[in-house]
Amino acid sequence: MAERQMSPAQKQAVEHKDGPMMVLAGPGSGKTLVITRRTEYLVEQCGINPARILVITFTRAAAEEMKERFLAALHEDHTAVSFGTFHAVFFKILKYAYNYTSANIISEEDRQIMFREIIASMNLELEDEKEFIEGVSSEISLVKGERLEPEHYYSLNCADSTFQSIYKEYNARLERAGKIDFDDMLLLCYELLCERPDILKLWQQKYTYILIDEFQDINRVQYDIIRMLALPENNLFIVGDDDQSIYRFRGAKPEIMLNFEKDYPKAKRVLLDRNYRSTGQIVKMAGRVVANNKRRFDKNIRAVRQEGDPVILKEFTALSDQNLEVVKEIRRYHDQGIPYRDMAVLFRTNLQPRALLEKLMEFNIPFRMKDAVPNLYDHWIAGNLKAYMKIAMGDRDRNLFLQIANRPKRYLARDSFADPIVSLDKLRAWYADKDWMQERIDKLQYDLELLKTTNPYAAVNYIRRGIGYDEYLQEYAEYRRMKPDELFDTINELAESTRECRTYEEWFQQMENYRQELAEQARKRNFKDYDGVSLATMHSSKGLEFRIVFIVDANEGITPHHKAAMEEELEEERRMFYVAMTRAKDRLHIYWSKERYNKVLTASRFVGELLLDKAAIVPGAAVRHVKYGPGRVLQVRGGKVSIQFDGQPIPRTLDLEFCMTERLLTAE
């Protein structure tokens, strides 16, 4: 074993033998090296039977990578060490107990069909069936993962009684079909080991050393099973970073790692405090942000590399200016010899990048998307807007009218559209005895006539405010227990996409071009040698690294997301920003704009946290203000910086360190 390659902390972790240990592994600290080397140490130096060692991680790819690295380091064939995901390990236990096979696991396709059938049988009025199913499916996973009773769960997607009905019917159908889902694997395994101490003992004797990667992402039922399996020796070696726990929506509980030493008072702790990935400036600035979280282990992460260039913080007047700057910088770096594949643009949600993608297409910059970015133009709101426009252009197809008839509410019955081609005169005849309905049809005709003569951007604004579509979105959000902002974000983005289009046909063609490009990018996504800029959400960027990283839309309400209200949610948003920052190896750009969708925005509170100790301004500037977060203003006066909260000055003055010569902050 080449110990000279390891830091003292890594060596301490690798050479730990018996009892529990928690390894806090910051970004770029070599945690995979520690896990594989410790496994090697147990086998070669401690004489542990490799069949008694279990290494668990969260993805199949990570498990396979660890296995390959472990086997490559050994002189003998020790394939008896078990490497696998939680689900693979727990299913193996179920397989031996119940003779399960892969045929017992419901496929994702069959699962979706099952949900659609349940929803259809309940006659739910849904515009966004796919999103609804994704939401309810995640909630069912959460309920199972936490072993909650559905009667005690408050649904975020629908009425509690509706959620309970879906939950019960879904499980009943699984049982009738003789199927289990991935969450059932965990629950059934937990119940088996609780009810059968004899079976539990067999597996405890099988695995006497357990190593777990990415421990910060563990959920309650996974942890409870692992605790049982680790008894009685408790040779539990956990590796993770509480500062990188960003999957609460999947059931991850960072507090499990935070409380590990309470569950195991004799546990040893080691901090892998050297970052081998990023420059000193990036490590320092990222640490400054995450240090504002209250529930975390204190860490002093140091960069092995030199200080490097300062983190570039830049404010723009408008979103279009930000996107143009990203494109220009990517081209500049590429001209310097940096391959596109070494650059990434990271964003908070997969709704954000539409305008940037179109700008990259315009400048012929190749890109690849880590996520399967949903096509904004496939959203049901886009379908409604297109239906209004097509009808205004003269299309009288019944299906188009059914899309918009009661959006907003006009109380037009489905039966009134009997013919495949709709005639408004026939529609009036249907309601001949109802004067108030005649008025509604007249108003619809007036609206369609007006839409016939306008451009797409004006049309969207008229549909929203003149016809009342925004009120419909508000009502639908209440019905679905959604924040209306989610729907308004979508329609705002759609409105923005029409700005440069003079005709409906031009907008429809833009949609088609975008669809074709997304399909092409999906095809290229798995090409390893494809040289394209990576575009990814903060969530999906975890585990990746790039020479150059751009974090865009660093605005309050975007990051942290407007849905984050509780302190624990805001702390997870801050961890997400930290993860995004620490993907960068050499250069990190953080951009935000002062305006989006004609709304004034402020910089993210995370930007403010970066600026509290350093202000990136031109030396000698007289007075500058930067708004960030809710009610906060950073005020720069000469060589001093003061902070205001809700208009009241905070008694704190800091010396400025002029770390950049670029003019990055604009005066108000």
XYZ file of C-alpha atoms in Angstrom:
668
model
C 0.000 0.000 0.000
C 1.507 3.334 -1.067
C 0.905 5.160 2.232
C 3.033 8.128 1.162
C 0.147 9.121 -1.150
C -2.218 9.542 1.778
C -2.636 12.424 4.200
C -2.399 11.702 7.951
C -6.208 11.884 8.209
C -6.675 9.468 5.318
C -4.136 7.093 6.860
C -5.923 7.252 10.218
C -9.243 6.356 8.567
C -7.771 3.569 6.447
C -6.048 1.888 9.408
C -9.104 1.926 11.674
C -10.040 -1.701 12.355
C -12.755 -2.421 14.922
C -15.751 -0.483 16.190
C -17.688 2.410 14.685
C -15.998 5.270 12.869
C -17.349 8.379 11.155
C -15.243 9.858 8.363
C -16.208 13.420 7.455
C -15.119 13.711 3.838
C -15.322 17.178 2.307
C -15.482 17.787 -1.451
C -12.470 16.489 -3.351
C -10.967 14.912 -0.206
C -10.377 11.415 -1.602
C -13.184 9.517 0.122
C -13.323 6.790 -2.544
C -9.598 6.237 -2.016
C -10.181 5.884 1.736
C -12.978 3.335 1.334
C -11.095 1.167 -1.164
C -7.808 1.404 0.774
C -9.507 0.544 4.064
C -11.153 -2.482 2.455
C -7.723 -3.491 1.158
C -6.230 -2.920 4.639
C -8.824 -5.156 6.316
C -8.119 -7.989 3.877
C -4.342 -7.776 3.510
C -3.158 -6.359 6.820
C -5.825 -7.558 9.257
C -6.552 -10.933 7.686
C -10.314 -10.347 7.542
C -12.171 -12.837 5.338
C -13.195 -10.737 2.293
C -16.592 -12.491 2.244
C -17.361 -10.804 5.576
C -16.926 -7.269 4.225
C -19.872 -5.291 2.839
C -19.411 -1.965 1.033
C -22.613 -0.023 0.367
C -23.190 3.068 -1.749
C -26.218 4.709 -3.323
C -25.742 4.080 -7.030
C -24.808 1.020 -9.022
C -22.179 3.013 -10.939
C -20.461 4.105 -7.712
C -20.499 0.536 -6.375
C -18.956 -0.795 -9.592
C -16.294 1.941 -9.633
C -15.280 1.113 -6.057
C -15.138 -2.596 -6.811
C -12.926 -1.987 -9.857
C -10.551 0.271 -7.908
C -10.388 -2.198 -5.026
C -9.615 -5.187 -7.240
C -7.059 -3.216 -9.257
C -5.105 -2.436 -6.058
C -4.810 -6.054 -4.871
C -2.332 -8.713 -5.835
C -4.840 -11.520 -5.309
C -8.413 -12.063 -6.465
C -10.668 -10.975 -3.603
C -13.965 -10.822 -5.434
C -15.709 -12.173 -2.323
C -15.989 -8.625 -0.929
C -19.593 -7.492 -1.471
C -20.070 -4.132 -3.199
C -23.642 -2.970 -3.793
C -26.401 -0.435 -3.368
C -28.775 -0.467 -0.413
C -31.501 -1.891 -2.621
C -29.263 -4.623 -4.042
C -28.114 -5.709 -0.580
C -31.575 -5.699 0.963
C -33.107 -7.481 -2.022
C -30.450 -10.167 -1.629
C -31.696 -10.730 1.930
C -35.306 -10.926 0.732
C -34.310 -13.237 -2.105
C -32.928 -15.831 0.291
C -35.898 -15.531 2.684
C -38.799 -15.381 0.226
C -37.324 -16.732 -3.034
C -37.938 -13.402 -4.734
C -36.634 -12.859 -8.252
C -36.288 -9.755 -10.375
C -39.723 -10.584 -11.817
C -41.219 -9.616 -8.442
C -39.980 -6.028 -8.803
C -42.434 -3.772 -10.574
C -40.912 -1.947 -13.530
C -41.065 1.830 -13.663
C -43.239 1.624 -16.788
C -45.789 -0.669 -15.088
C -45.696 1.544 -12.021
C -46.603 4.599 -14.090
C -49.430 2.694 -15.768
C -50.725 1.658 -12.359
C -50.773 5.243 -11.108
C -52.525 6.469 -14.265
C -55.224 3.811 -13.876
C -55.767 4.732 -10.223
C -56.075 8.430 -11.055
C -58.490 7.709 -13.916
C -60.684 5.628 -11.605
C -60.856 8.536 -9.130
C -61.937 11.082 -11.784
C -59.372 13.637 -10.660
C -59.288 16.827 -12.737
C -55.604 17.167 -13.519
C -53.856 19.327 -16.095
C -50.417 17.969 -15.197
C -50.900 14.246 -14.730
C -47.213 13.425 -15.186
C -46.053 15.970 -12.591
C -48.840 14.902 -10.231
C -47.782 11.246 -10.464
C -44.134 12.181 -9.862
C -45.122 14.202 -6.801
C -47.413 11.580 -5.277
C -44.930 8.805 -6.080
C -42.185 10.689 -4.217
C -44.509 11.190 -1.267
C -45.356 7.486 -1.145
C -41.614 6.747 -1.084
C -41.192 9.233 1.737
C -44.023 7.695 3.771
C -42.609 4.196 3.311
C -39.022 5.278 3.955
C -39.979 6.938 7.220
C -42.387 4.108 8.151
C -45.208 6.622 8.593
C -48.905 5.908 8.667
C -50.479 7.599 5.610
C -53.298 8.875 7.859
C -50.710 10.980 9.686
C -49.107 12.406 6.550
C -49.926 15.836 5.150
C -49.740 15.699 1.355
C -48.184 18.523 -0.654
C -49.835 17.432 -3.919
C -53.505 16.863 -3.172
C -56.126 16.566 -0.442
C -55.031 14.242 2.358
C -58.004 11.931 1.738
C -57.029 11.725 -1.955
C -53.437 10.832 -1.092
C -54.560 8.169 1.362
C -56.863 6.627 -1.251
C -54.084 6.550 -3.869
C -51.627 5.087 -1.353
C -53.960 2.283 -0.294
C -55.082 1.422 -3.820
C -51.494 1.425 -5.112
C -50.363 -1.014 -2.433
C -53.449 -3.192 -2.950
C -52.702 -3.452 -6.673
C -49.061 -4.295 -5.988
C -50.151 -7.087 -3.664
C -52.684 -8.497 -6.135
C -50.005 -8.519 -8.848
C -47.440 -10.159 -6.571
C -45.102 -7.178 -7.046
C -42.984 -4.984 -4.791
C -41.436 -1.578 -5.486
C -38.031 -0.329 -4.415
C -39.388 1.131 -1.181
C -41.041 -2.172 -0.310
C -37.623 -3.814 -0.544
C -36.520 -1.719 2.412
C -39.726 -2.083 4.422
C -40.007 -5.843 3.911
C -36.350 -6.316 4.776
C -36.781 -4.291 7.968
C -39.883 -6.264 8.975
C -38.168 -9.586 8.203
C -35.117 -8.812 10.340
C -37.307 -7.542 13.188
C -39.558 -10.622 13.171
C -36.915 -13.299 12.481
C -33.931 -13.013 14.839
C -32.575 -16.263 13.432
C -32.345 -14.799 9.920
C -30.912 -11.559 11.306
C -28.180 -13.507 13.092
C -27.180 -15.277 9.871
C -26.646 -11.961 8.080
C -24.880 -10.446 11.082
C -22.423 -13.338 10.931
C -22.143 -12.956 7.153
C -21.173 -9.261 7.255
C -18.972 -8.376 10.217
C -17.495 -5.234 8.617
C -19.804 -2.719 6.951
C -18.594 0.375 5.066
C -21.096 2.973 3.796
C -20.375 5.720 1.277
C -22.395 8.975 0.975
C -23.820 8.354 4.441
C -25.363 11.829 4.552
C -27.984 10.613 2.046
C -29.291 7.729 4.173
C -32.969 7.544 5.155
C -34.558 6.240 8.337
C -35.426 2.686 7.315
C -32.014 2.149 5.661
C -30.294 3.264 8.846
C -32.458 1.076 11.080
C -31.630 -2.007 8.985
C -27.903 -1.217 8.961
C -27.890 -0.772 12.732
C -29.398 -4.236 13.138
C -26.947 -5.831 10.697
C -23.925 -4.228 12.388
C -24.668 -5.787 15.772
C -23.059 -6.958 17.965
C -19.537 -5.773 16.965
C -20.740 -2.491 15.432
C -17.884 -2.439 12.943
C -19.669 0.335 11.089
C -17.470 2.617 8.987
C -19.448 5.539 7.570
C -18.094 8.091 5.105
C -19.933 11.240 4.094
C -20.277 14.995 4.332
C -23.202 16.551 6.152
C -22.548 19.717 4.135
C -23.409 17.818 0.938
C -26.766 16.367 2.013
C -29.128 17.675 -0.682
C -31.697 14.902 -1.149
C -34.248 15.551 1.580
C -36.987 15.340 -1.062
C -35.996 11.685 -1.538
C -36.136 10.990 2.180
C -32.471 11.662 3.048
C -32.014 12.681 6.672
C -28.767 14.604 7.353
C -29.620 14.575 11.063
C -28.908 10.821 11.108
C -25.245 11.575 10.414
C -25.266 14.523 12.805
C -26.557 12.242 15.585
C -24.335 9.252 14.754
C -22.069 9.831 17.734
C -25.095 9.878 20.036
C -26.125 6.460 18.710
C -22.507 5.259 18.942
C -20.818 7.124 21.820
C -17.603 5.133 21.301
C -17.387 6.056 17.610
C -14.150 7.619 16.435
C -14.216 10.601 14.113
C -11.752 11.725 11.480
C -11.999 14.741 9.188
C -10.564 14.545 5.684
C -9.723 18.223 5.677
C -7.677 18.498 2.488
C -9.376 19.437 -0.764
C -7.339 18.085 -3.681
C -9.744 19.374 -6.341
C -10.228 23.134 -6.111
C -8.034 26.200 -5.768
C -7.653 27.937 -2.431
C -9.953 30.805 -3.417
C -12.790 28.432 -4.346
C -12.390 26.344 -1.183
C -12.298 29.458 1.002
C -15.353 31.111 -0.557
C -17.412 27.890 -0.544
C -16.564 27.379 3.120
C -17.680 30.922 3.890
C -21.161 30.184 2.554
C -21.792 26.807 4.191
C -20.466 28.036 7.544
C -23.707 30.007 7.889
C -25.625 26.751 8.469
C -26.275 26.084 12.139
C -26.814 22.308 12.097
C -23.499 20.979 10.847
C -20.109 19.696 11.944
C -17.543 22.480 12.123
C -14.796 21.946 9.582
C -11.703 23.753 8.433
C -11.206 22.507 4.874
C -7.866 23.459 3.328
C -6.900 23.448 -0.308
C -3.850 21.464 -1.357
C -3.597 23.535 -4.524
C -2.508 27.179 -4.749
C -4.850 30.110 -4.125
C -5.661 30.556 -7.813
C -7.890 33.239 -9.318
C -10.590 34.977 -7.285
C -14.177 33.781 -7.551
C -15.907 36.035 -10.068
C -19.139 37.571 -8.779
C -21.044 39.533 -11.368
C -24.390 41.283 -11.526
C -26.304 41.952 -14.774
C -29.143 44.232 -15.646
C -31.191 41.519 -17.348
C -31.232 37.750 -17.798
C -30.339 38.115 -21.480
C -27.152 39.989 -20.515
C -26.188 37.182 -18.146
C -26.691 34.496 -20.782
C -24.699 36.435 -23.364
C -21.829 36.784 -20.875
C -21.838 33.022 -20.233
C -21.559 32.381 -23.962
C -18.755 34.922 -24.397
C -16.771 33.500 -21.481
C -17.163 29.929 -22.728
C -15.838 30.976 -26.132
C -12.945 32.860 -24.511
C -11.924 29.845 -22.431
C -12.236 27.561 -25.444
C -10.042 29.906 -27.485
C -7.439 29.536 -24.718
C -7.396 25.789 -25.336
C -9.819 24.552 -22.683
C -12.090 21.810 -24.089
C -15.829 22.394 -23.823
C -16.156 19.195 -21.758
C -14.108 20.845 -18.993
C -16.738 23.563 -18.515
C -20.164 23.430 -16.854
C -23.141 25.704 -16.282
C -25.094 24.885 -13.122
C -28.589 26.050 -12.238
C -31.085 25.427 -9.437
C -34.013 23.970 -11.419
C -34.292 22.367 -14.834
C -36.830 25.014 -15.916
C -34.153 27.721 -15.965
C -31.849 26.899 -18.889
C -34.257 27.276 -21.831
C -33.062 30.760 -22.834
C -29.414 29.821 -22.299
C -29.791 26.684 -24.434
C -31.184 28.750 -27.278
C -28.261 31.191 -26.917
C -25.756 28.315 -27.064
C -27.503 27.028 -30.194
C -27.319 30.503 -31.727
C -23.527 30.634 -31.205
C -22.996 26.999 -32.266
C -21.520 26.016 -28.912
C -21.904 22.255 -28.340
C -23.390 21.224 -25.021
C -24.585 18.148 -23.208
C -27.166 17.944 -20.452
C -26.612 15.890 -17.341
C -30.370 15.853 -16.740
C -33.159 14.974 -19.106
C -34.343 18.571 -19.262
C -38.116 18.680 -19.700
C -39.189 20.572 -22.777
C -40.864 23.753 -21.578
C -42.946 23.761 -24.749
C -44.441 20.372 -23.827
C -45.914 21.775 -20.628
C -49.709 21.830 -20.516
C -49.662 25.628 -20.087
C -47.772 25.908 -23.379
C -50.424 23.642 -24.922
C -53.175 25.972 -23.723
C -51.426 29.061 -25.126
C -50.848 27.322 -28.472
C -54.505 26.288 -28.579
C -55.650 29.911 -28.154
C -53.280 31.035 -30.905
C -54.220 28.267 -33.348
C -57.925 28.957 -32.883
C -57.241 32.679 -33.433
C -55.468 31.709 -36.678
C -58.629 29.972 -37.862
C -58.244 26.370 -36.675
C -61.607 25.084 -35.409
C -60.557 21.614 -34.225
C -62.706 20.365 -31.342
C -59.694 19.231 -29.303
C -58.256 22.745 -29.341
C -61.511 24.215 -28.026
C -61.734 21.576 -25.296
C -58.290 22.684 -24.094
C -59.276 26.312 -23.571
C -63.061 26.221 -23.130
C -62.889 26.509 -19.336
C -59.478 28.024 -18.892
C -60.611 30.366 -17.420
C -63.992 29.085 -16.274
C -66.738 29.773 -18.818
C -68.995 26.878 -17.778
C -69.014 25.496 -21.309
C -70.122 21.854 -21.199
C -68.076 19.238 -23.031
C -71.266 18.027 -24.733
C -71.725 21.444 -26.338
C -68.729 20.667 -28.573
C -70.391 17.775 -30.373
C -68.866 18.207 -33.842
C -65.196 17.612 -34.751
C -65.164 21.136 -36.246
C -66.466 23.797 -33.873
C -68.877 26.535 -34.944
C -69.431 29.394 -32.501
C -72.899 29.911 -34.022
C -73.810 26.313 -33.174
C -72.368 26.869 -29.702
C -74.684 29.862 -29.269
C -77.618 27.778 -30.456
C -76.782 25.151 -27.829
C -77.167 27.848 -25.137
C -80.042 29.701 -26.834
C -82.052 29.914 -23.584
C -79.170 31.232 -21.463
C -78.387 34.915 -22.028
C -75.433 34.862 -19.636
C -73.826 32.055 -21.644
C -74.403 34.001 -24.857
C -72.398 36.830 -23.323
C -69.560 34.448 -22.470
C -69.455 33.100 -26.042
C -69.491 36.664 -27.419
C -66.560 37.528 -25.140
C -64.693 34.409 -26.329
C -65.224 35.435 -29.960
C -64.071 38.984 -29.195
C -60.912 37.633 -27.531
C -60.124 35.350 -30.457
C -60.606 38.188 -32.960
C -58.217 40.368 -30.978
C -55.600 37.590 -30.746
C -55.739 37.227 -34.537
C -54.100 40.615 -35.016
C -51.293 40.589 -32.468
C -47.791 39.133 -32.002
C -47.024 36.161 -29.701
C -45.651 38.204 -26.786
C -48.650 40.529 -26.720
C -50.953 37.535 -27.175
C -49.581 35.737 -24.110
C -49.986 38.877 -22.017
C -53.556 39.355 -23.235
C -54.459 35.698 -22.580
C -53.106 36.074 -19.059
C -54.675 39.365 -18.082
C -57.317 40.272 -20.645
C -58.862 36.792 -20.809
C -58.108 35.862 -17.191
C -55.776 32.881 -17.573
C -53.668 33.960 -14.567
C -56.766 33.718 -12.349
C -57.330 30.201 -13.656
C -53.723 29.271 -12.756
C -54.244 30.666 -9.262
C -57.387 28.550 -8.782
C -55.706 25.431 -10.149
C -52.732 25.903 -7.823
C -55.096 26.028 -4.837
C -56.848 22.851 -6.031
C -53.492 21.080 -6.390
C -52.010 22.478 -3.162
C -49.243 24.044 -5.210
C -47.634 27.419 -4.787
C -48.979 29.474 -7.724
C -45.430 30.757 -8.273
C -44.551 27.369 -9.784
C -47.141 27.841 -12.530
C -46.358 31.523 -12.965
C -42.657 30.695 -13.392
C -43.630 28.460 -16.301
C -45.886 30.966 -18.033
C -43.349 33.753 -17.417
C -40.686 31.637 -19.118
C -43.057 30.938 -22.015
C -43.833 34.643 -22.359
C -40.107 35.403 -22.399
C -39.582 32.835 -25.166
C -41.970 34.758 -27.460
C -40.227 38.152 -27.198
C -38.222 37.907 -30.419
C -41.011 36.287 -32.479
C -43.089 38.417 -34.799
C -45.682 35.815 -35.765
C -47.269 32.705 -34.265
C -45.694 30.600 -37.009
C -42.261 31.873 -36.008
C -42.859 30.876 -32.378
C -44.149 27.437 -33.396
C -41.023 26.932 -35.516
C -38.824 27.990 -32.596
C -40.561 25.327 -30.497
C -39.901 22.669 -33.128
C -36.221 23.620 -33.463
C -35.836 23.455 -29.692
C -37.537 20.046 -29.572
C -35.180 18.668 -32.219
C -32.114 20.033 -30.389
C -33.227 18.462 -27.093
C -33.679 15.134 -28.841
C -30.193 15.443 -30.345
C -28.700 16.322 -26.964
C -30.448 13.356 -25.337
C -28.827 11.137 -27.965
C -25.382 12.605 -27.273
C -25.685 12.548 -23.498
C -24.115 9.103 -23.186
C -21.247 9.699 -25.632
C -18.163 9.735 -23.421
C -15.933 11.500 -25.933
C -18.427 14.191 -26.930
C -16.842 17.611 -26.413
C -19.685 19.760 -25.137
C -20.286 22.157 -22.244
C -22.126 20.334 -19.442
C -25.426 21.791 -18.262
C -26.752 20.409 -15.004
C -28.920 21.171 -12.014
C -27.153 21.620 -8.700
C -28.635 18.302 -7.594
C -27.276 16.304 -10.513
C -23.869 18.013 -10.453
C -22.999 16.290 -7.179
C -20.030 13.988 -7.639
C -18.823 15.788 -10.776
C -15.933 18.193 -11.274
C -14.970 20.686 -13.999
C -12.126 23.129 -14.595
C -14.552 26.000 -15.201
C -17.976 26.360 -13.532
C -20.674 28.997 -14.033
C -23.437 29.232 -11.427
C -26.228 31.234 -13.053
C -29.387 32.910 -11.721
C -27.960 33.360 -8.216
C -31.058 35.299 -7.230
C -33.230 35.182 -4.151
C -36.282 33.046 -4.905
C -34.294 30.892 -7.323
C -31.467 29.882 -5.003
C -32.631 29.589 -2.307
C -35.800 28.463 -4.039
C -38.978 30.291 -3.121
C -40.470 27.014 -1.861
C -37.864 26.835 0.904
C -39.500 28.388 3.956
C -38.443 26.321 6.971
C -34.955 26.739 8.419
C -34.042 23.133 7.542
C -35.108 23.775 3.929
C -33.019 26.939 3.713
C -30.021 25.086 5.120
C -30.415 22.424 2.429
C -30.555 25.166 -0.216
C -27.309 26.551 1.170
C -25.737 23.080 1.020
C -26.863 22.834 -2.602
C -25.122 26.121 -3.412
C -22.022 24.810 -1.626
C -22.083 21.620 -3.693
C -22.354 23.686 -6.877
C -19.415 25.918 -5.894
C -17.182 22.965 -5.056
C -17.598 21.383 -8.490
C -15.123 23.983 -9.804
C -11.421 23.127 -9.973
C -9.831 26.276 -11.461
C -12.331 29.065 -12.096
C -15.750 29.783 -10.602
C -18.196 32.387 -11.951
C -21.338 33.306 -9.992
C -23.854 35.421 -11.914
C -27.171 37.049 -11.095
C -29.416 39.623 -12.729
C -31.472 42.534 -11.450
C -34.517 41.738 -13.579
C -36.352 38.653 -14.808
C -39.792 38.470 -16.423
C -40.123 42.237 -15.870
C -39.749 41.738 -12.117
C -37.046 43.346 -10.006
C -34.827 40.753 -8.358
C -32.199 40.772 -5.630
C -29.016 38.773 -5.435
C -29.219 35.560 -3.446
C -28.520 35.729 0.270
C -25.685 33.299 -0.508
C -24.087 35.975 -2.692
C -24.428 38.350 0.244
C -22.660 35.863 2.480
C -19.786 35.774 0.000
C -19.637 39.574 -0.057
C -19.668 40.206 3.675
C -15.925 39.793 4.035
C -14.830 40.779 0.542
C -16.442 43.275 -1.798
C -15.587 42.914 -5.449
C -15.627 46.556 -6.497
C -13.382 49.025 -8.231
C -10.864 50.498 -5.747
C -11.772 54.035 -4.850
C -15.494 53.679 -5.582
C -17.540 56.162 -3.619
C -20.871 54.512 -2.766
C -22.263 51.193 -3.968
C -25.214 49.089 -2.911
C -25.881 45.457 -3.645
C -29.253 44.061 -2.690
C -29.171 40.441 -1.631
C -31.629 38.193 0.136
C -34.832 39.418 1.807
C -34.461 43.014 2.945
C -30.660 43.023 2.988
C -28.379 45.626 1.422
C -24.598 45.585 1.314
C -23.403 49.212 1.274
C -19.869 50.075 0.245
C -18.507 53.526 1.126
C -14.891 54.186 0.218
C -12.849 51.481 1.934
C -15.507 50.354 4.427
C -18.506 48.088 4.114
C -21.633 48.181 6.213
C -24.664 45.936 6.234
C -28.321 46.910 6.437
C -31.229 44.622 7.270
C -34.781 45.769 6.514
C -33.438 49.286 6.145
C -31.788 49.340 9.594
C -27.984 49.472 9.713
C -26.250 46.649 11.548
C -23.398 47.921 13.762
C -20.639 46.170 11.843
C -17.954 47.724 9.680
C -15.338 45.686 7.845
C -12.178 46.620 6.008
C -12.510 45.944 2.312
C -10.103 43.647 0.516
C -10.067 44.666 -3.109
C -9.625 41.221 -4.615
C -10.613 42.140 -8.164
C -9.974 44.983 -10.526
C -13.002 44.277 -12.696
C -16.102 46.359 -12.197
C -18.436 43.653 -10.965
C -21.024 45.414 -8.822
C -23.198 48.166 -10.218
C -24.126 51.267 -8.269
C -27.775 51.988 -7.543
